[in-house]
Coordinates of N, CA and C in Angstrom, one line a residue:
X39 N -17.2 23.7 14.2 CA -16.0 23.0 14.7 C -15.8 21.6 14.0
X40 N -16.6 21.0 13.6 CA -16.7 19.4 13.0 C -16.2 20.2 11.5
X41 N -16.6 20.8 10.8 CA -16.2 21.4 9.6 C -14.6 21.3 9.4
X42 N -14.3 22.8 10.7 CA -12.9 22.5 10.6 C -12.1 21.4 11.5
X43 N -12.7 20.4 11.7 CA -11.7 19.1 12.0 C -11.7 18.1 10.9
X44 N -13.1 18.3 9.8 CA -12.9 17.2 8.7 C -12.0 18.0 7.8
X45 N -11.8 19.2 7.5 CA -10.8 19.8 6.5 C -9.5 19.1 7.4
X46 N -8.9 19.6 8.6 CA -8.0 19.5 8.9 C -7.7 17.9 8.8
X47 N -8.4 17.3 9.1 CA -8.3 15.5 8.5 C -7.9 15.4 7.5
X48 N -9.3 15.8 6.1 CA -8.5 15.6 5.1 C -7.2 16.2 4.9
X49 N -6.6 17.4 5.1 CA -5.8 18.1 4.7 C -4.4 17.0 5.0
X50 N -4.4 16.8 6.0 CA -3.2 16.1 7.6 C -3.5 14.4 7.1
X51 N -4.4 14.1 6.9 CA -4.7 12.3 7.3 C -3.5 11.8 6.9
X52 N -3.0 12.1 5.4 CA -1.5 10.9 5.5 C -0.8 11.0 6.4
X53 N -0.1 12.0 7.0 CA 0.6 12.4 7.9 C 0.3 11.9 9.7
X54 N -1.2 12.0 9.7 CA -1.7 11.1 10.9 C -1.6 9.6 10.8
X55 N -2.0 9.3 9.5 CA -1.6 7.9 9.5 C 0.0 7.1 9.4
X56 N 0.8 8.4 9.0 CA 2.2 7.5 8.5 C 2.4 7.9 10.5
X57 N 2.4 8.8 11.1 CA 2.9 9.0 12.7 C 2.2 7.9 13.4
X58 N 1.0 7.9 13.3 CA 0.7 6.8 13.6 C 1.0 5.1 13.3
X59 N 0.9 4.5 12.2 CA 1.9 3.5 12.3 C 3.0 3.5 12.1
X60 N 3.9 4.9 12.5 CA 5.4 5.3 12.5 C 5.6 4.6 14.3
X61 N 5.0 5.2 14.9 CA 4.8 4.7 16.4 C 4.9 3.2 16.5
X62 N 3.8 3.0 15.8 CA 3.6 1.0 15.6 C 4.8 0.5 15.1
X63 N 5.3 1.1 13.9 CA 6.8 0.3 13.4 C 8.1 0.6 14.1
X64 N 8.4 1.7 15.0 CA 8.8 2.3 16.0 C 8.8 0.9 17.4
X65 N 7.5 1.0 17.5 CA 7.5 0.0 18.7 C 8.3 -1.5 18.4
X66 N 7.9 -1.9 17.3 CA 8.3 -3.4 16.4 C 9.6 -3.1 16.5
X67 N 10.3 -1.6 16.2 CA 11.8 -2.1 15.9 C 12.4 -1.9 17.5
X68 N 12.0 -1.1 17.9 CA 12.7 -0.9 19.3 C 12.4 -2.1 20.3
X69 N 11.0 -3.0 20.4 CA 11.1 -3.8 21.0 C 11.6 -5.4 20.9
X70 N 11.9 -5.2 19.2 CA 12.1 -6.3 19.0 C 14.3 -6.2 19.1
X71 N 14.2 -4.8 19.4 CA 15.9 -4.8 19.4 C 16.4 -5.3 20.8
X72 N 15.4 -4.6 21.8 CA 15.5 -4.6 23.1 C 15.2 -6.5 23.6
X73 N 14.9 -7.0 22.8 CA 14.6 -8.4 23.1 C 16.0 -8.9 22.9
X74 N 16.4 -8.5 21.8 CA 17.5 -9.8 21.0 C 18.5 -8.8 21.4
X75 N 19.5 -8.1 21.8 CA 20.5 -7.3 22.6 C 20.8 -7.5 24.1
X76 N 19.3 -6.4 24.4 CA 19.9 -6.8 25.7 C 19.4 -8.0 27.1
X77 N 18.6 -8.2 26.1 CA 17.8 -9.2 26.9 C 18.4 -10.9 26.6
X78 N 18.7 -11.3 25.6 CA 18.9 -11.8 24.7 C 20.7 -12.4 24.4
X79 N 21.3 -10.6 25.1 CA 22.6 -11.0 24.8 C 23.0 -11.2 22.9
X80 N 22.3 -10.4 22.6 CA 22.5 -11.0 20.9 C 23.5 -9.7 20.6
X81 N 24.9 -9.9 19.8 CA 25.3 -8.6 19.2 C 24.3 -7.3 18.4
X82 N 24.8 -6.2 19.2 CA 23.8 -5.1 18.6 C 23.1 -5.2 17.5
X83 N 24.6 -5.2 16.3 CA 24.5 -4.9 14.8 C 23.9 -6.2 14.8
X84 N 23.5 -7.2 14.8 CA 23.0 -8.1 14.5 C 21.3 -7.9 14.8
X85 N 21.4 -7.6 16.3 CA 19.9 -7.1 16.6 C 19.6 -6.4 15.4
X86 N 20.3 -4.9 15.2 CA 20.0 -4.2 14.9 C 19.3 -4.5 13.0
X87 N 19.4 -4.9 13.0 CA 19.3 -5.6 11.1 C 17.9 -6.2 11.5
X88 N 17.8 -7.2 12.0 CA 16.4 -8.4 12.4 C 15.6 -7.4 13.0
X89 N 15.9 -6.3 14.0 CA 14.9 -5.4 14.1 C 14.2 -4.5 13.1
X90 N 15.1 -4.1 12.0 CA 15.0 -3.5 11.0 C 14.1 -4.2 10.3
X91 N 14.7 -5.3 9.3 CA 14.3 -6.2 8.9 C 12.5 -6.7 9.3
X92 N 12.5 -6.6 10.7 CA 11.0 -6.6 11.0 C 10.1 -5.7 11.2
X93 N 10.7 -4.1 11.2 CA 10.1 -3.1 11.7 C 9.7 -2.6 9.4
X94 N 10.4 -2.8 8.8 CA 10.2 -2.9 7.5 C 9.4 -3.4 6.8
X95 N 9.0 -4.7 7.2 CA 7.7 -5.5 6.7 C 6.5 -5.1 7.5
X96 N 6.6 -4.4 8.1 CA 5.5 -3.8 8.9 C 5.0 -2.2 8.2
X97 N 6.1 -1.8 7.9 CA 6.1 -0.3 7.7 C 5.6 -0.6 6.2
X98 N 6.0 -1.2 5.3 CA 5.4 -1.4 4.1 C 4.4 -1.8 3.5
X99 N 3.6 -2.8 4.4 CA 2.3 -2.8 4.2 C 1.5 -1.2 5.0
X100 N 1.8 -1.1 5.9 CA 0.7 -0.2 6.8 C 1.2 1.0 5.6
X101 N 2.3 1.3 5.3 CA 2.1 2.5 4.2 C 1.6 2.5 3.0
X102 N 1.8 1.6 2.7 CA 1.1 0.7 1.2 C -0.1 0.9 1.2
X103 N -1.0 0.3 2.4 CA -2.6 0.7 2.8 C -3.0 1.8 2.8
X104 N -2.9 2.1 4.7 CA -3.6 3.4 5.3 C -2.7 4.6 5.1
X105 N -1.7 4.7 4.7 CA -0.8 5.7 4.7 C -1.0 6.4 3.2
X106 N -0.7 6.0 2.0 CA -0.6 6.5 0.9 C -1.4 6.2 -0.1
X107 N -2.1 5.2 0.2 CA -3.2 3.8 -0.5 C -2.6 3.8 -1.8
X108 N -1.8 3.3 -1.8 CA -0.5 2.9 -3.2 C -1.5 1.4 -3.7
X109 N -2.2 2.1 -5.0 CA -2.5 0.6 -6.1 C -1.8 0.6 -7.2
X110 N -1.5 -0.6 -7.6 CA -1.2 -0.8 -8.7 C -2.0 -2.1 -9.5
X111 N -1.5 -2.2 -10.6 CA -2.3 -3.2 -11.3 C -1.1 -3.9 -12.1
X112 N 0.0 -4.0 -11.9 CA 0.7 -4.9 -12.7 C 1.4 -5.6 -11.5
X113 N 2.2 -6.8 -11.8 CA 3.0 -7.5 -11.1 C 4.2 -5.9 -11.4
X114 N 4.7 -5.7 -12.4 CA 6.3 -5.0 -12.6 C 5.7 -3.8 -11.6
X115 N 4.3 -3.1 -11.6 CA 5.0 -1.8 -10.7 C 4.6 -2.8 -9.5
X116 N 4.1 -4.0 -8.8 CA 4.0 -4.2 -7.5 C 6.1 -4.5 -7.1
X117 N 6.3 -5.2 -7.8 CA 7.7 -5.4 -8.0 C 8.9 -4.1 -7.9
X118 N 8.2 -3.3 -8.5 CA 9.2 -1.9 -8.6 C 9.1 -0.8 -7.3
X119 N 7.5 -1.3 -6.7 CA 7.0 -0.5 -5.4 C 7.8 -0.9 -4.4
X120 N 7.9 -2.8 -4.1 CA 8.3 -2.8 -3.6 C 9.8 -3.0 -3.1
X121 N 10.2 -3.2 -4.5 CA 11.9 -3.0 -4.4 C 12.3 -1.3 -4.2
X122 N 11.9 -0.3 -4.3 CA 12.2 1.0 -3.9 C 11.7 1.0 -2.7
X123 N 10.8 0.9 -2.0 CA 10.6 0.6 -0.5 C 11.9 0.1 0.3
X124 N 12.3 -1.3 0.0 CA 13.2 -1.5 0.6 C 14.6 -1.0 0.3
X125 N 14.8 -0.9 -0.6 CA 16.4 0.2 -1.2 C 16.2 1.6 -0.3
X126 N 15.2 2.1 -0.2 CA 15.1 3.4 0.4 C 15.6 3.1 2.1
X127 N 14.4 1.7 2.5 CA 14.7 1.5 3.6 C 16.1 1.0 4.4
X128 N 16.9 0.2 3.5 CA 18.3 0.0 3.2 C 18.8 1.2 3.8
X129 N 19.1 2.5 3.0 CA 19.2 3.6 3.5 C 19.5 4.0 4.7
X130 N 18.4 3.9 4.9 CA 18.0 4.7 6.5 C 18.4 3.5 7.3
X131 N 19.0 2.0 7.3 CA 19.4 1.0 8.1 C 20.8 1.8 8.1
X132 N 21.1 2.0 6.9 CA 22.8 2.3 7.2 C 22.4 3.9 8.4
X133 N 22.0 4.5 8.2 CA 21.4 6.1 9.3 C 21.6 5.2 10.5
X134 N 20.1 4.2 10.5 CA 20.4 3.4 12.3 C 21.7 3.0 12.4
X135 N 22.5 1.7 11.6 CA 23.3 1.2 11.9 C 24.7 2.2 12.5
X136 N 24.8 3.2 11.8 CA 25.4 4.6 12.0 C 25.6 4.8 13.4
X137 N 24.3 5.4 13.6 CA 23.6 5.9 15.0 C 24.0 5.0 16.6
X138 N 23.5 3.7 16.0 CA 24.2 2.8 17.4 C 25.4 2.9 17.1
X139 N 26.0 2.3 16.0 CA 27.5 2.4 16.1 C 28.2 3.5 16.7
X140 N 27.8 4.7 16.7 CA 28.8 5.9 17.5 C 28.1 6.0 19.1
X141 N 26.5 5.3 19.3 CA 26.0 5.0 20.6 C 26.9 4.2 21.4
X142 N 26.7 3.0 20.9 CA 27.2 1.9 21.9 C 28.9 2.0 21.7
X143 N 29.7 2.6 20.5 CA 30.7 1.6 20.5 C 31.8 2.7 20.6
X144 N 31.2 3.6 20.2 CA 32.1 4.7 20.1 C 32.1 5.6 21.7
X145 N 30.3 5.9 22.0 CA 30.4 6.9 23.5 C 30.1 5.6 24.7
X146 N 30.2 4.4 24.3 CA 30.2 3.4 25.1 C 28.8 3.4 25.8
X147 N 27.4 3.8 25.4 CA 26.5 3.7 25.8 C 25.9 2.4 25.5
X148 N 26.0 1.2 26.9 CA 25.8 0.1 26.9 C 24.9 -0.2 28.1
X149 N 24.3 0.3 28.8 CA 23.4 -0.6 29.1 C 22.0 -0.2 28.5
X150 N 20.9 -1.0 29.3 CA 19.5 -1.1 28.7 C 19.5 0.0 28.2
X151 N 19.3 0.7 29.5 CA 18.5 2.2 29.3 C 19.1 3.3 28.5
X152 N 20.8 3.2 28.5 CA 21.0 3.8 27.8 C 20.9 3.7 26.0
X153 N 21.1 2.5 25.5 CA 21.2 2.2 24.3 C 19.4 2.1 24.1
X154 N 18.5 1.9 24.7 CA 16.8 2.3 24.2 C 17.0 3.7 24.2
X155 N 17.6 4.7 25.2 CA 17.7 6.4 24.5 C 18.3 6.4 22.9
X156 N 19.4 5.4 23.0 CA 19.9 6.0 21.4 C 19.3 5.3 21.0
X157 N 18.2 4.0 21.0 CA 18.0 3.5 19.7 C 16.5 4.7 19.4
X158 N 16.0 5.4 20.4 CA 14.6 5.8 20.5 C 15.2 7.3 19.3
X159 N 15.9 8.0 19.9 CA 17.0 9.0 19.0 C 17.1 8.7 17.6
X160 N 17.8 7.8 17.4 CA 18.0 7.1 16.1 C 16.6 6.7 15.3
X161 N 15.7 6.1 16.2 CA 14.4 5.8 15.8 C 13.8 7.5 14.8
X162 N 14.0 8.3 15.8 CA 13.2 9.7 15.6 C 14.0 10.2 13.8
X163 N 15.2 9.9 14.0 CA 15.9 10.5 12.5 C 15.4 9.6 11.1
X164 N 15.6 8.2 11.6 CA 15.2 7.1 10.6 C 13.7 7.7 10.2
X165 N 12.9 7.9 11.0 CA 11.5 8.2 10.5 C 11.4 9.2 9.4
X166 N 11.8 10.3 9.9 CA 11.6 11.2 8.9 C 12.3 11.1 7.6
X167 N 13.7 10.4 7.5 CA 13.7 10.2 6.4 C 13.1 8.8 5.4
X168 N 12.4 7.8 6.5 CA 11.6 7.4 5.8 C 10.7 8.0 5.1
X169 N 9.4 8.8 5.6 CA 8.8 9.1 5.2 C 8.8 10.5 4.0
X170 N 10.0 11.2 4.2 CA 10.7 11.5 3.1 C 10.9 10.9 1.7
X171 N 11.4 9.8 2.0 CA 11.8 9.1 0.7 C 10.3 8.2 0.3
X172 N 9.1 7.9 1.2 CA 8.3 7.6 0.6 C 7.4 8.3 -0.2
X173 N 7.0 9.6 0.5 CA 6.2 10.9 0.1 C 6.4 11.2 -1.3
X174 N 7.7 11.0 -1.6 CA 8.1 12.2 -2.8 C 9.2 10.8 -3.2
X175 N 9.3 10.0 -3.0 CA 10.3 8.9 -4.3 C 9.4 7.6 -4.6
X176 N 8.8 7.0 -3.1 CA 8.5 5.3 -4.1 C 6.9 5.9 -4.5
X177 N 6.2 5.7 -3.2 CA 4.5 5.5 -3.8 C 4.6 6.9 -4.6
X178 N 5.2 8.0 -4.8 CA 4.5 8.8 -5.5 C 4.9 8.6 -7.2
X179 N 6.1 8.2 -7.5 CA 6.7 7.8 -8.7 C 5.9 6.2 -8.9
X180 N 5.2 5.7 -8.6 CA 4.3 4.8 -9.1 C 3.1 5.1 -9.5
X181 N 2.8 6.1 -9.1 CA 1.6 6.8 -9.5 C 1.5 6.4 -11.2
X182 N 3.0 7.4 -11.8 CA 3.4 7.1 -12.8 C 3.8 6.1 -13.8
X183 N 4.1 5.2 -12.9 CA 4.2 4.1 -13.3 C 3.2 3.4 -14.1
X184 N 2.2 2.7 -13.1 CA 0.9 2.5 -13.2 C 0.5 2.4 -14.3
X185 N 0.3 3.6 -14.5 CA -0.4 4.1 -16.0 C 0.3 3.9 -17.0
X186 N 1.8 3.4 -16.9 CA 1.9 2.9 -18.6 C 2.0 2.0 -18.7

């Protein structure tokens, strides 16, 4: 049984670790939206950016580490890692920003509870294509990099 739970670790671990601090950057952006909106009174799209913006610096170290253990050895690929990180993440802001915008403005889902369903919704789509575009575009094309 321990046999097949360390295969299945190693096999799975990035994956357990990007879900898992997917949750953690998850929590940072939803609770930091739910502060500055509706608590807050702050315009959504405005929330919504500062949430981003903080749920992003969070997401990029923890995937940088435990997630894909992305090294490099020059300033140009730490520079190029992390500018494709955020370009990618850019991305997926326009997906969220999307998402509330047809939540709140379009099916008029305005209070707490309702706009934490769409931002939690919207949360679930942004993920995957995060981890999409990190898997197979930034940390893996640095690999590459690296080495010349």
């Amino acid at each position: 049984m321990a046999e097949l739970i360390r295969k299945c670790w190693n096999k799975y671990k990035s994956i357990i670790a990007y879900l898992f601090w997917g949750v953690v950057t998850t929590i940072v952006n939803i609770a930091s939206y739910q502060i500055m909106s509706p608590v807050w009174h702050w315009n959504y799209e405005v929330s919504t950016v500062i949430a981003w913006f903080l749920a992003v610096l969070v997401a990029y170290f923890t995937n940088k580490v435990w997630v894909f253990g992305s090294h490099y050895t020059t300033v140009k690929a730490f520079v190029i890692e992390i500018c494709q990180f955020f370009f990618y993440r850019a991305l997926t802001l326009l997906i969220d920003m999307a998402f509330m915008w047809v939540g709140v403005s379009i099916l008029g889902l305005r209070s707490p509870l309702q706009q934490f369903i769409v931002k939690t919704l919207d949360n679930v789509v942004v993920i995957i294509a995060n981890y999409i575009f990190s898997k197979w575009l930034i940390f893996k094309t640095n690999e590459k990099i690296i080495d010349k």
